mmCIF file of N, CA and C in Angstrom:
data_model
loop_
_atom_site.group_PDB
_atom_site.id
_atom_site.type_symbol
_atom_site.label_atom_id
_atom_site.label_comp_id
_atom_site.label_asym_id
_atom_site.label_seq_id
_atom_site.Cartn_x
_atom_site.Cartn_y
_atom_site.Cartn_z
ATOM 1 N N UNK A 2 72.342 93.244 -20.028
ATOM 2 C CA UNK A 2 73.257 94.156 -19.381
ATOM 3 C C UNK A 2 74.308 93.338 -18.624
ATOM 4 N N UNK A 3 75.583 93.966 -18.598
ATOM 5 C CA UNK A 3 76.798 93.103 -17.956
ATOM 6 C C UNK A 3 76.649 93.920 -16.333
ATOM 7 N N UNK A 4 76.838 92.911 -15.368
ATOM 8 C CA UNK A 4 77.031 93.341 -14.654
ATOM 9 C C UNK A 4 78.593 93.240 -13.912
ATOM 10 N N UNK A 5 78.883 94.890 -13.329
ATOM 11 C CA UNK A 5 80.335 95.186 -13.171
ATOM 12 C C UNK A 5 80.456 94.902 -11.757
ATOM 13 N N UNK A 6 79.556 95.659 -11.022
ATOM 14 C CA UNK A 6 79.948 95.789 -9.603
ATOM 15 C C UNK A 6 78.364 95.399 -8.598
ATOM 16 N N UNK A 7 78.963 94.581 -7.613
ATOM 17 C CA UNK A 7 77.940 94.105 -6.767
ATOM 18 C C UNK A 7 78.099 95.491 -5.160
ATOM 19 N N UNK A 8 77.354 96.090 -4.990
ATOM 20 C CA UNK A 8 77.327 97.080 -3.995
ATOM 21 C C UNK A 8 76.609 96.690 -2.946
ATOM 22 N N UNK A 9 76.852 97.040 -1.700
ATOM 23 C CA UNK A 9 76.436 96.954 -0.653
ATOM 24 C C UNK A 9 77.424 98.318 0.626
ATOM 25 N N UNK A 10 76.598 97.952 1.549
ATOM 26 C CA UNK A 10 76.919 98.990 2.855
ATOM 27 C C UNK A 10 78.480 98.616 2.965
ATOM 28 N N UNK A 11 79.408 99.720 3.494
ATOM 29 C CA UNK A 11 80.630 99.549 3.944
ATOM 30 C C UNK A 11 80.158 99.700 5.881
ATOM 31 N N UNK A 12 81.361 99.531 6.717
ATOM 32 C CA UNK A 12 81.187 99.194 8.026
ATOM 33 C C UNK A 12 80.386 97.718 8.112
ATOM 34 N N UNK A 13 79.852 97.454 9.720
ATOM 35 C CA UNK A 13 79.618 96.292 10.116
ATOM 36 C C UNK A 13 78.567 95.645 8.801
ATOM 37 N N UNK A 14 78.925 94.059 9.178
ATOM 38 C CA UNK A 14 77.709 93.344 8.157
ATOM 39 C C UNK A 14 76.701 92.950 9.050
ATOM 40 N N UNK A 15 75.891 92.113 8.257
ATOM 41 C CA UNK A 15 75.036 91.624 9.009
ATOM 42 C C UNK A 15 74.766 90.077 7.847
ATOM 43 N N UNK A 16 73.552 89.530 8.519
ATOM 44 C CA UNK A 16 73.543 88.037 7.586
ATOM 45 C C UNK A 16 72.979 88.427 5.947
ATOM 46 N N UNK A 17 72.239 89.527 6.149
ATOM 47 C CA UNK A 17 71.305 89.283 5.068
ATOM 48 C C UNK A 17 72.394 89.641 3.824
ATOM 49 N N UNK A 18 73.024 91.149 4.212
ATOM 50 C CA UNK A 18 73.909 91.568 3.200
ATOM 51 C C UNK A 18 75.409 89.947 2.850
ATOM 52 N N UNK A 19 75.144 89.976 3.465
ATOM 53 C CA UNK A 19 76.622 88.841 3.314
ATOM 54 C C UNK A 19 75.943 87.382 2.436
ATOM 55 N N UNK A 20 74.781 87.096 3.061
ATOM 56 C CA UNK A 20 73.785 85.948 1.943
ATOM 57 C C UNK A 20 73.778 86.490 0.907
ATOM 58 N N UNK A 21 73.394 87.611 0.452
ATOM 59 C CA UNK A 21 73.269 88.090 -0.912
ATOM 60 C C UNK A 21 74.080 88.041 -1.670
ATOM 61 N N UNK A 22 75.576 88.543 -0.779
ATOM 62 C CA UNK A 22 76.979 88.279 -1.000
ATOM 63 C C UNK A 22 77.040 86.998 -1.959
ATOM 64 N N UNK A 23 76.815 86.272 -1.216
ATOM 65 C CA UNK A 23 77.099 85.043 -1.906
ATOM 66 C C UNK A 23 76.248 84.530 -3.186
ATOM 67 N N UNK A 24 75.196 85.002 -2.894
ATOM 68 C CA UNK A 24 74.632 84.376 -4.252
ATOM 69 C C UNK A 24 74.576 85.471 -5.516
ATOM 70 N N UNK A 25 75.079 86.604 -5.395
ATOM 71 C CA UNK A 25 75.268 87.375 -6.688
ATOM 72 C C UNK A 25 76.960 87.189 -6.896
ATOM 73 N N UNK A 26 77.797 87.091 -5.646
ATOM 74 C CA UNK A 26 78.855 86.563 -6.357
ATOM 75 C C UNK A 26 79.277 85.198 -7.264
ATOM 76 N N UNK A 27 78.238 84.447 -6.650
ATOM 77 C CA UNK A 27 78.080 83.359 -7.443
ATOM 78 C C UNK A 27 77.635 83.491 -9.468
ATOM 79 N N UNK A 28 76.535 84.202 -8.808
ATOM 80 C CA UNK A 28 75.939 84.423 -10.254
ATOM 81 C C UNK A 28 76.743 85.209 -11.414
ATOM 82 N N UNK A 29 77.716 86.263 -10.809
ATOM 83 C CA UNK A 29 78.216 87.264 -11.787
ATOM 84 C C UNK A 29 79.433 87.402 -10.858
ATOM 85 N N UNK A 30 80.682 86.462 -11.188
ATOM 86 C CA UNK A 30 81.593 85.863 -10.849
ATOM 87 C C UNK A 30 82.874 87.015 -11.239
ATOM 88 N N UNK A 31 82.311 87.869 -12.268
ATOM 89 C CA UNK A 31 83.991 88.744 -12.957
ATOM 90 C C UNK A 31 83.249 89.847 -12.009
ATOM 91 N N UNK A 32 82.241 90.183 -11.409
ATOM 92 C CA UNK A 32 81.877 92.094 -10.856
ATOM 93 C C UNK A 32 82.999 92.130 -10.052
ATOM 94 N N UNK A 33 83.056 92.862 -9.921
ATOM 95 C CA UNK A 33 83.494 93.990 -8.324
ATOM 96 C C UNK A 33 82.592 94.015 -7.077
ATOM 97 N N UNK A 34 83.125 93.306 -5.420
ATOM 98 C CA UNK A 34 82.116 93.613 -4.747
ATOM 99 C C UNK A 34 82.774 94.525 -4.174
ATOM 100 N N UNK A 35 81.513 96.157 -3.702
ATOM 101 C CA UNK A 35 82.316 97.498 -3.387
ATOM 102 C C UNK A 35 81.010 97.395 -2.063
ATOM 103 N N UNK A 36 81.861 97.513 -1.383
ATOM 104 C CA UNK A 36 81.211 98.488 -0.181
ATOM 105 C C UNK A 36 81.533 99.875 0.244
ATOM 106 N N UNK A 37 80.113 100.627 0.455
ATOM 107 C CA UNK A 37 80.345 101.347 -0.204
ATOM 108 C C UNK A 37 79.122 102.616 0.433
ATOM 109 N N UNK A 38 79.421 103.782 0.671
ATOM 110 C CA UNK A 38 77.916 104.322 1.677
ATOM 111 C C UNK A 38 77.931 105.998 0.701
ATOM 112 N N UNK A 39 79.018 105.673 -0.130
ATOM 113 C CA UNK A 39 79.321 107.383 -1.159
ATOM 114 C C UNK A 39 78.016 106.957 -2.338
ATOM 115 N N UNK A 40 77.434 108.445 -2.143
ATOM 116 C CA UNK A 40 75.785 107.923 -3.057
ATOM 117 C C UNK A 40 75.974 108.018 -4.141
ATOM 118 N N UNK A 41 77.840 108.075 -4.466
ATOM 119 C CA UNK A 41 77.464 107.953 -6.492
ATOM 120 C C UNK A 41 77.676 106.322 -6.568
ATOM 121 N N UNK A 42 77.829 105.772 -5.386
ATOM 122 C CA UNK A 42 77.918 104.582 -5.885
ATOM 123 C C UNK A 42 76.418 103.575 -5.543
ATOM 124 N N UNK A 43 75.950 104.320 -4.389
ATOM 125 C CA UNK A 43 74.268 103.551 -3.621
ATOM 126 C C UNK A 43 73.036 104.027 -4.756
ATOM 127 N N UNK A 44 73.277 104.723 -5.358
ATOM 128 C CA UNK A 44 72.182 104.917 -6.607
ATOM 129 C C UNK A 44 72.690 104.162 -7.716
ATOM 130 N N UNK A 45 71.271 104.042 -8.165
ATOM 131 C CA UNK A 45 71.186 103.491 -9.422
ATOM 132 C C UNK A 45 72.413 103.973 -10.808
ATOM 133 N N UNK A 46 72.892 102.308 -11.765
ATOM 134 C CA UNK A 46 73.677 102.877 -12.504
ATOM 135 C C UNK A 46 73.997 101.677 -13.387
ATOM 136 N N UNK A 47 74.782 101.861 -14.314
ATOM 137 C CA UNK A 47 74.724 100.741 -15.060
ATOM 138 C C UNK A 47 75.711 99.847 -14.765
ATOM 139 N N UNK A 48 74.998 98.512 -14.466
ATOM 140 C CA UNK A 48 76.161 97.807 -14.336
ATOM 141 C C UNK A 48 75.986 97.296 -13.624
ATOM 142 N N UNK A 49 75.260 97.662 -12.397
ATOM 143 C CA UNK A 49 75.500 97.684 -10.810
ATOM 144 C C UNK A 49 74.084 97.243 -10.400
ATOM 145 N N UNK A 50 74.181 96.266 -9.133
ATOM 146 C CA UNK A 50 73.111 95.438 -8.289
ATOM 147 C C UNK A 50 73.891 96.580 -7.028
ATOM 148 N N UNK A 51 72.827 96.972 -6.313
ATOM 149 C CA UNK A 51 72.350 97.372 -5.155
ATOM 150 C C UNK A 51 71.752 96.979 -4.114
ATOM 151 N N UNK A 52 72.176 96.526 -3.205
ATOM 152 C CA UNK A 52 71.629 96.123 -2.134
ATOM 153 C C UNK A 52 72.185 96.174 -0.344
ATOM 154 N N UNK A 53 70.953 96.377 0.306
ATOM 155 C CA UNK A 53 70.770 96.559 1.691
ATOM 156 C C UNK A 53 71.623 97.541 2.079
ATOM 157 N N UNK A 54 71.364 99.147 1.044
ATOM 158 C CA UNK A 54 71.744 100.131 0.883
ATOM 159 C C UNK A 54 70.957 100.470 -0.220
ATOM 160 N N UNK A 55 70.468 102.195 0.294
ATOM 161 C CA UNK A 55 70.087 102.892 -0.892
ATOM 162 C C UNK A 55 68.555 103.535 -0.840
ATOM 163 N N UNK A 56 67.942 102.677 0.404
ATOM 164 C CA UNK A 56 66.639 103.385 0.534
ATOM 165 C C UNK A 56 65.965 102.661 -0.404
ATOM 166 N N UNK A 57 65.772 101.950 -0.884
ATOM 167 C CA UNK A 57 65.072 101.547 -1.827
ATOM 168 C C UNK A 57 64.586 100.627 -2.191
ATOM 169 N N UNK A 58 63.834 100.248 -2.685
ATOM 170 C CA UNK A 58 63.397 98.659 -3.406
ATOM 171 C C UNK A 58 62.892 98.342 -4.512
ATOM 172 N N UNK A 59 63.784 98.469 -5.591
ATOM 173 C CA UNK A 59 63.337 99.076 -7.306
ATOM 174 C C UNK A 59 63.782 97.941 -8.004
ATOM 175 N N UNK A 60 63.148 96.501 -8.537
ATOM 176 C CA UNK A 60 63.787 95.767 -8.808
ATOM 177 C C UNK A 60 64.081 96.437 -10.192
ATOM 178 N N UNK A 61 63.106 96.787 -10.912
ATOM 179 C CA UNK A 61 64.215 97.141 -12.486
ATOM 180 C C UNK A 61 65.234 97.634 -12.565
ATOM 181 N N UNK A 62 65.373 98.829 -11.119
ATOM 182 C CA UNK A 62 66.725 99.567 -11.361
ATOM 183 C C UNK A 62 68.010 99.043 -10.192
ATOM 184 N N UNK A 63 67.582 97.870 -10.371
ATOM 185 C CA UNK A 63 68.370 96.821 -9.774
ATOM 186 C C UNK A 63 69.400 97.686 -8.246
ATOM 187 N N UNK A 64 67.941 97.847 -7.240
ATOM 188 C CA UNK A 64 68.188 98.453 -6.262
ATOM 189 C C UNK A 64 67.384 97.151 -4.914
ATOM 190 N N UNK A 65 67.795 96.687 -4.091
ATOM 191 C CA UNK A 65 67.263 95.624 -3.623
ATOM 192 C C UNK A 65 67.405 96.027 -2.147
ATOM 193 N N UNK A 66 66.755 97.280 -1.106
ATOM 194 C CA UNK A 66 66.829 97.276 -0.022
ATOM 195 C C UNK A 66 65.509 97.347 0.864
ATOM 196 N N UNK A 67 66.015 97.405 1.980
ATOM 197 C CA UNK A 67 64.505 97.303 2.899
ATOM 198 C C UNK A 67 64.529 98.198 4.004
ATOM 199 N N UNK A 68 65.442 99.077 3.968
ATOM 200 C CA UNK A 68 65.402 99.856 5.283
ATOM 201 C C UNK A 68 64.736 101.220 5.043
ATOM 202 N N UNK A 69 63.877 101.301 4.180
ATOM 203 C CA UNK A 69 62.952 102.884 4.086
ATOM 204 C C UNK A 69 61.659 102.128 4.139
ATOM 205 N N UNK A 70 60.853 102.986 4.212
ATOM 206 C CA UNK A 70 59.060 103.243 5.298
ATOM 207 C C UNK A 70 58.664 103.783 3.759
ATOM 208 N N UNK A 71 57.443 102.810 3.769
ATOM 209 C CA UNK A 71 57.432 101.406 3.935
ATOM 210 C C UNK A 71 57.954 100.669 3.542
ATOM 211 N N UNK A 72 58.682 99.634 4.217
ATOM 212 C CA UNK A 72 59.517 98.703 4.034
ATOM 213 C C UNK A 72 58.467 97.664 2.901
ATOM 214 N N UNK A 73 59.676 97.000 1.804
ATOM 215 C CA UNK A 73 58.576 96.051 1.321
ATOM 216 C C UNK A 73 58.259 94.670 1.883
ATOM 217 N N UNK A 74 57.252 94.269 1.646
ATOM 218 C CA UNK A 74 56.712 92.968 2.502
ATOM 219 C C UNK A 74 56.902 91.513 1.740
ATOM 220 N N UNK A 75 56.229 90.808 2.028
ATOM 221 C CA UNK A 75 55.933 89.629 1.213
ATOM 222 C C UNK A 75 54.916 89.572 1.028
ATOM 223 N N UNK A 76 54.083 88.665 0.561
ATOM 224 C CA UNK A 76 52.776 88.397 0.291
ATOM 225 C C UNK A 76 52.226 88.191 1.428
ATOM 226 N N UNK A 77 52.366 87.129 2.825
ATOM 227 C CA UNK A 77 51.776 87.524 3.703
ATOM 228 C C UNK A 77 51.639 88.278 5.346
ATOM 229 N N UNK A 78 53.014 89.289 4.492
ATOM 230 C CA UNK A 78 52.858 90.935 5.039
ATOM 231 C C UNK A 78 54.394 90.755 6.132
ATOM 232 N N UNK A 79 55.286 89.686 6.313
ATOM 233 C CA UNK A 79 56.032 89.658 6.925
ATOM 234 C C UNK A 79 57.290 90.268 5.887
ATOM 235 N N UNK A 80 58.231 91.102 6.799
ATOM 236 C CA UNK A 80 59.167 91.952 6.446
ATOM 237 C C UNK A 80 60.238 91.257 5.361
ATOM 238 N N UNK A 81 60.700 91.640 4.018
ATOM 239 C CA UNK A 81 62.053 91.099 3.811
ATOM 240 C C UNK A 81 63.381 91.887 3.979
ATOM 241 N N UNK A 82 64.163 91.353 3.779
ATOM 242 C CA UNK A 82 65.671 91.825 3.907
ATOM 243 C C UNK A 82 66.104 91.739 3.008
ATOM 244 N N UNK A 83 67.229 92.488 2.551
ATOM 245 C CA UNK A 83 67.593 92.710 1.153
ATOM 246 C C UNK A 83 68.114 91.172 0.956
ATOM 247 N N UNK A 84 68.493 89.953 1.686
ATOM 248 C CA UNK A 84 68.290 88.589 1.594
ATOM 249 C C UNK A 84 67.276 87.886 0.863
ATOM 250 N N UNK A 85 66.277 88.109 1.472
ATOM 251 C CA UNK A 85 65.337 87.608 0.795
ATOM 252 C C UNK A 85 64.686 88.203 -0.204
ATOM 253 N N UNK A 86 64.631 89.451 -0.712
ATOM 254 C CA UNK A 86 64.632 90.164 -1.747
ATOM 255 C C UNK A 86 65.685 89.435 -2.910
ATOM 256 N N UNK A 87 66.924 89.677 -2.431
ATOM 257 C CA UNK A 87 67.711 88.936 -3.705
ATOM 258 C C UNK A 87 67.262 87.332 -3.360
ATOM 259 N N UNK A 88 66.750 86.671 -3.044
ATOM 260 C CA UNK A 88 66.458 85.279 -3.370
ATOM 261 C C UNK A 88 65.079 85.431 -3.942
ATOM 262 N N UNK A 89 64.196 86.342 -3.464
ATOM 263 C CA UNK A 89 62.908 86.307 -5.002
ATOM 264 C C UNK A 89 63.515 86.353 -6.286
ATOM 265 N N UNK A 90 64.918 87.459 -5.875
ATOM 266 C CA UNK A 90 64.869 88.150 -7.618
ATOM 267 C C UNK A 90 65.946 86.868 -8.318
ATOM 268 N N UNK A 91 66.892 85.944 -7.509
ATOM 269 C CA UNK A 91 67.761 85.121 -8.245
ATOM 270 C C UNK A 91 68.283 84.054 -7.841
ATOM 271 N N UNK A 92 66.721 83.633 -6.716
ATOM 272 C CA UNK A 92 67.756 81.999 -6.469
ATOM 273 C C UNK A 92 67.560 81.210 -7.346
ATOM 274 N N UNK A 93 66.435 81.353 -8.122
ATOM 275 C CA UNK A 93 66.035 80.228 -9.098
ATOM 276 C C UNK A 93 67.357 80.007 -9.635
ATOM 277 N N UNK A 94 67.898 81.633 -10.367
ATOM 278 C CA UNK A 94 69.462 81.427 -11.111
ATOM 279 C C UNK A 94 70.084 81.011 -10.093
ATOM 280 N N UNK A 95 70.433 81.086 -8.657
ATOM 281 C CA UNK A 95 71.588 80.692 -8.004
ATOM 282 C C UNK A 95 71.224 79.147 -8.164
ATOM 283 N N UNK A 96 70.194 78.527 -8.003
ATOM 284 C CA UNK A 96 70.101 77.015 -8.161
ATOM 285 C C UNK A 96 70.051 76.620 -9.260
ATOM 286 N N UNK A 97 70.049 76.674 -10.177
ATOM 287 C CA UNK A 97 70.441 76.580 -11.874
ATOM 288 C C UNK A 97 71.658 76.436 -11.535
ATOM 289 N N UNK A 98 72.433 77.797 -11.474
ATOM 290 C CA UNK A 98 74.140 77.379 -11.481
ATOM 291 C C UNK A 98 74.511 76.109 -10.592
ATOM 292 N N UNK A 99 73.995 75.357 -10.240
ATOM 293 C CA UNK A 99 74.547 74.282 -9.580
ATOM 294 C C UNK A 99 73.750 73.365 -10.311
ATOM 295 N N UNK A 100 73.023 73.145 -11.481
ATOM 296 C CA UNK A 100 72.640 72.415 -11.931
ATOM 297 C C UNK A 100 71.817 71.555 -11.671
ATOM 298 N N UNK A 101 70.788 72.454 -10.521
ATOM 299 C CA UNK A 101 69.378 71.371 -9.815
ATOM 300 C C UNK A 101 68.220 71.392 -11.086
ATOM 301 N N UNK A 102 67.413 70.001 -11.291
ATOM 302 C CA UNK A 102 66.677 69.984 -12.187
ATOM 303 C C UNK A 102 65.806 70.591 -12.409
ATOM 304 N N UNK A 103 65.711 71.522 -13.081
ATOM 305 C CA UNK A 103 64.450 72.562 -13.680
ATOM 306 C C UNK A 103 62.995 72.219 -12.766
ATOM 307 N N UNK A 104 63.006 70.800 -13.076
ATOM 308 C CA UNK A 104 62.030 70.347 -12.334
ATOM 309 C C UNK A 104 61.623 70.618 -11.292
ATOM 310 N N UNK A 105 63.088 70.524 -9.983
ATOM 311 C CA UNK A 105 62.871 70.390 -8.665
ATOM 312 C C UNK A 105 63.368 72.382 -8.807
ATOM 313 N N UNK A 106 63.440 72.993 -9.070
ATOM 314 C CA UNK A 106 63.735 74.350 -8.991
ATOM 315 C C UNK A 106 63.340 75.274 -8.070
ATOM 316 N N UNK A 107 61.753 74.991 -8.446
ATOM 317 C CA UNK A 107 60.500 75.868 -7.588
ATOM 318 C C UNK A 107 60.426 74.826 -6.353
ATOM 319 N N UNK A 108 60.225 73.759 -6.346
ATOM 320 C CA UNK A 108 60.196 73.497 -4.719
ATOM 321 C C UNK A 108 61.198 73.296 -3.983
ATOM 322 N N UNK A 109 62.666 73.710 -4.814
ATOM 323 C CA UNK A 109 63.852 73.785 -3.585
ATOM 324 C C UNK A 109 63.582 75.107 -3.036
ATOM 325 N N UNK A 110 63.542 75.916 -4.533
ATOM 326 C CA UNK A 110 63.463 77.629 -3.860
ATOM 327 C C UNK A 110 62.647 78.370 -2.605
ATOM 328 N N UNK A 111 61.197 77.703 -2.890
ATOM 329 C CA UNK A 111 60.213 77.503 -1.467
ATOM 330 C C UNK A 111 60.691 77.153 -0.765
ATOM 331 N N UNK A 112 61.598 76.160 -0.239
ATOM 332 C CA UNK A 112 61.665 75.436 0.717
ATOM 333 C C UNK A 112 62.274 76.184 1.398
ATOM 334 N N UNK A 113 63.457 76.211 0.880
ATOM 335 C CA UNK A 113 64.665 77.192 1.374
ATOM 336 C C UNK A 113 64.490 78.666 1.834
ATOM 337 N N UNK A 114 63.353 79.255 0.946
ATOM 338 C CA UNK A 114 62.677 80.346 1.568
ATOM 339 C C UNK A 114 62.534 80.189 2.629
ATOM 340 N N UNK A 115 61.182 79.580 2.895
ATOM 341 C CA UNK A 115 60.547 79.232 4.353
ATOM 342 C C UNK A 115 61.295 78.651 5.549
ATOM 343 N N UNK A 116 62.362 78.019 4.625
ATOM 344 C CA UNK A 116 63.435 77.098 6.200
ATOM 345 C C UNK A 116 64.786 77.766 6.450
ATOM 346 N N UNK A 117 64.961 79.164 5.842
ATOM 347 C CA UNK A 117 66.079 79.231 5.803
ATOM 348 C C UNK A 117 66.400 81.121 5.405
ATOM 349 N N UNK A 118 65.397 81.406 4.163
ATOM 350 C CA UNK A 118 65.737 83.048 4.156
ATOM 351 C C UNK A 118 64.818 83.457 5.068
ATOM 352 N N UNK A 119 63.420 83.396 5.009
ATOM 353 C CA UNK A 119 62.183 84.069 5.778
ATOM 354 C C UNK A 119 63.063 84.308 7.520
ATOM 355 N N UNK A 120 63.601 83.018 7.746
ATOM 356 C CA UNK A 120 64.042 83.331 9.489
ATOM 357 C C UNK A 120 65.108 84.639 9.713
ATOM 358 N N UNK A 121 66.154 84.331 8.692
ATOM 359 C CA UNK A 121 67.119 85.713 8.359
ATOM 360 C C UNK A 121 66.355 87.115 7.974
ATOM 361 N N UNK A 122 65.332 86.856 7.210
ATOM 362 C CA UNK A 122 64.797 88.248 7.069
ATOM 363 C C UNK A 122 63.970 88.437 8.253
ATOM 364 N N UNK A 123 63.305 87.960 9.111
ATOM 365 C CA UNK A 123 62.559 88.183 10.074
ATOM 366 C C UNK A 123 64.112 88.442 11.257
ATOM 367 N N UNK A 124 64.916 87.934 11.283
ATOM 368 C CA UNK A 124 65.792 88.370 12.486
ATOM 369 C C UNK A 124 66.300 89.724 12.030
ATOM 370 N N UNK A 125 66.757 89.607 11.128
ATOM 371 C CA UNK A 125 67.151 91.168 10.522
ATOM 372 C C UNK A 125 66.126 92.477 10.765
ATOM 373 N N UNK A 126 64.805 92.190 10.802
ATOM 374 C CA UNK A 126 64.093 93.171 10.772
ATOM 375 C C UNK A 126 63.583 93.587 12.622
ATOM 376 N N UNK A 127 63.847 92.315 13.292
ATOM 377 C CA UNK A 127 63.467 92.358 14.326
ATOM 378 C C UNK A 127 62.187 91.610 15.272
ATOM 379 N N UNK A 128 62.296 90.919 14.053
ATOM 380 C CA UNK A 128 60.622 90.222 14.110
ATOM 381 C C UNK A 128 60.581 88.870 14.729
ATOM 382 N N UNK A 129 62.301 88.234 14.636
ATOM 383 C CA UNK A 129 61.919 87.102 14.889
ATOM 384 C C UNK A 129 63.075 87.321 16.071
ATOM 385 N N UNK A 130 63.595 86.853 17.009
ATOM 386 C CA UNK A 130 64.349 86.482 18.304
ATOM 387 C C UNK A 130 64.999 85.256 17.743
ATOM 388 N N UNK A 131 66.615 85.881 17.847
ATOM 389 C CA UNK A 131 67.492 85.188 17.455
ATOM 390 C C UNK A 131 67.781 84.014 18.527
ATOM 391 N N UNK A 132 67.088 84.074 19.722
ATOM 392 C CA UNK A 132 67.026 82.770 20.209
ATOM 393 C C UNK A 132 66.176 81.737 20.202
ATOM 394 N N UNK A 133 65.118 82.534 19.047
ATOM 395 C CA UNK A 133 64.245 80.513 18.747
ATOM 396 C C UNK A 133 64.440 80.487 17.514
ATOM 397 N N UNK A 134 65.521 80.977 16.794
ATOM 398 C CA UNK A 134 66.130 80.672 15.477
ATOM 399 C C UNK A 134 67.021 79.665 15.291
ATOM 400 N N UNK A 135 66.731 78.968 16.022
ATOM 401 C CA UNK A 135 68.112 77.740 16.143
ATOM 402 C C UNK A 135 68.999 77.611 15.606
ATOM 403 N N UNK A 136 69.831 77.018 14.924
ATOM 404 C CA UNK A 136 70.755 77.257 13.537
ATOM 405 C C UNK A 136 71.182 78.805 13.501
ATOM 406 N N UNK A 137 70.377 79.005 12.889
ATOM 407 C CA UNK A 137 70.304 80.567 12.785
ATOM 408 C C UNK A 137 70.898 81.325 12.992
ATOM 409 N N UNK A 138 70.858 81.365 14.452
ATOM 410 C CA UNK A 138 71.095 81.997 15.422
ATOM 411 C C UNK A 138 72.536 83.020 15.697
ATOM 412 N N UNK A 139 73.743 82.010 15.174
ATOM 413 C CA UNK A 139 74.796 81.958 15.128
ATOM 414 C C UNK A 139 75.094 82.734 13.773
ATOM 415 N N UNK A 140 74.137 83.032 12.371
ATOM 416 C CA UNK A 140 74.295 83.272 11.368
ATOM 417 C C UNK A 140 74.565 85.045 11.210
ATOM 418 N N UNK A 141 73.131 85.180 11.878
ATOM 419 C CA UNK A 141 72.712 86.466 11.974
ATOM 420 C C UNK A 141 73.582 87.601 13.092
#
């Protein structure tokens, strides 16, 4: 499937939507990014990645959010953000496009998880205090 348009919330951002930003604009370079809160565009459709909008968290129907009950988790039960949601579903591809070795793939992607999305999805959700986020801090 081609993808046309990258969607997200219109009004204020925040880190997670704007990270995602970047790595699906990276990945699918000709879409459209629409912000956007009119629900013919926050539902599912062809063409179209969804995220941190929409109620939802449907990876087939390429819907990637976290703000409906129950929110989805990780494996060990800490909150994601539609950030770290799109880095399960495509950093491997975002680090491919820069041509890191197949090899080192899976332990950049971990890394970067743990040192770098996990803190954004935990500030986003509320979990973590943007003042022992160091770096961070300034992101979010």
């Amino acid at each position: 499937m081609t993808i046309t348009h990258l969607v997200t919330h219109s009004g204020g951002f925040h880190a997670d939507e704007l990270l995602s930003s970047v790595i699906l604009t990276r990945l699918y370079p000709d879409a459209t990014l629409l912000r956007s809160r009119d629900a013919d565009w926050i539902t599912s459709g062809a063409g179209r990645i969804i995220y941190d909008v929409g109620r939802e968290y449907d990876a087939d129907a390429l819907i990637f959010d976290h703000h409906q009950r129950p929110n989805p988790l990780r494996e060990d039960g800490q909150p994601f953000s539609s950030f770290g949601l799109i880095w399960q579903h495509y950093g491997r591809d975002y680090l491919r496009s820069f041509d890191v070795p197949e090899a080192d793939v899976e332990d950049i992607h971990r890394s970067f998880d743990q040192g770098f999305v996990l803190p954004v999805d935990l500030i986003d959700n509320g979990a973590l205090e943007p003042s022992v986020a160091g770096p961070l801090a300034g992101v979010t």
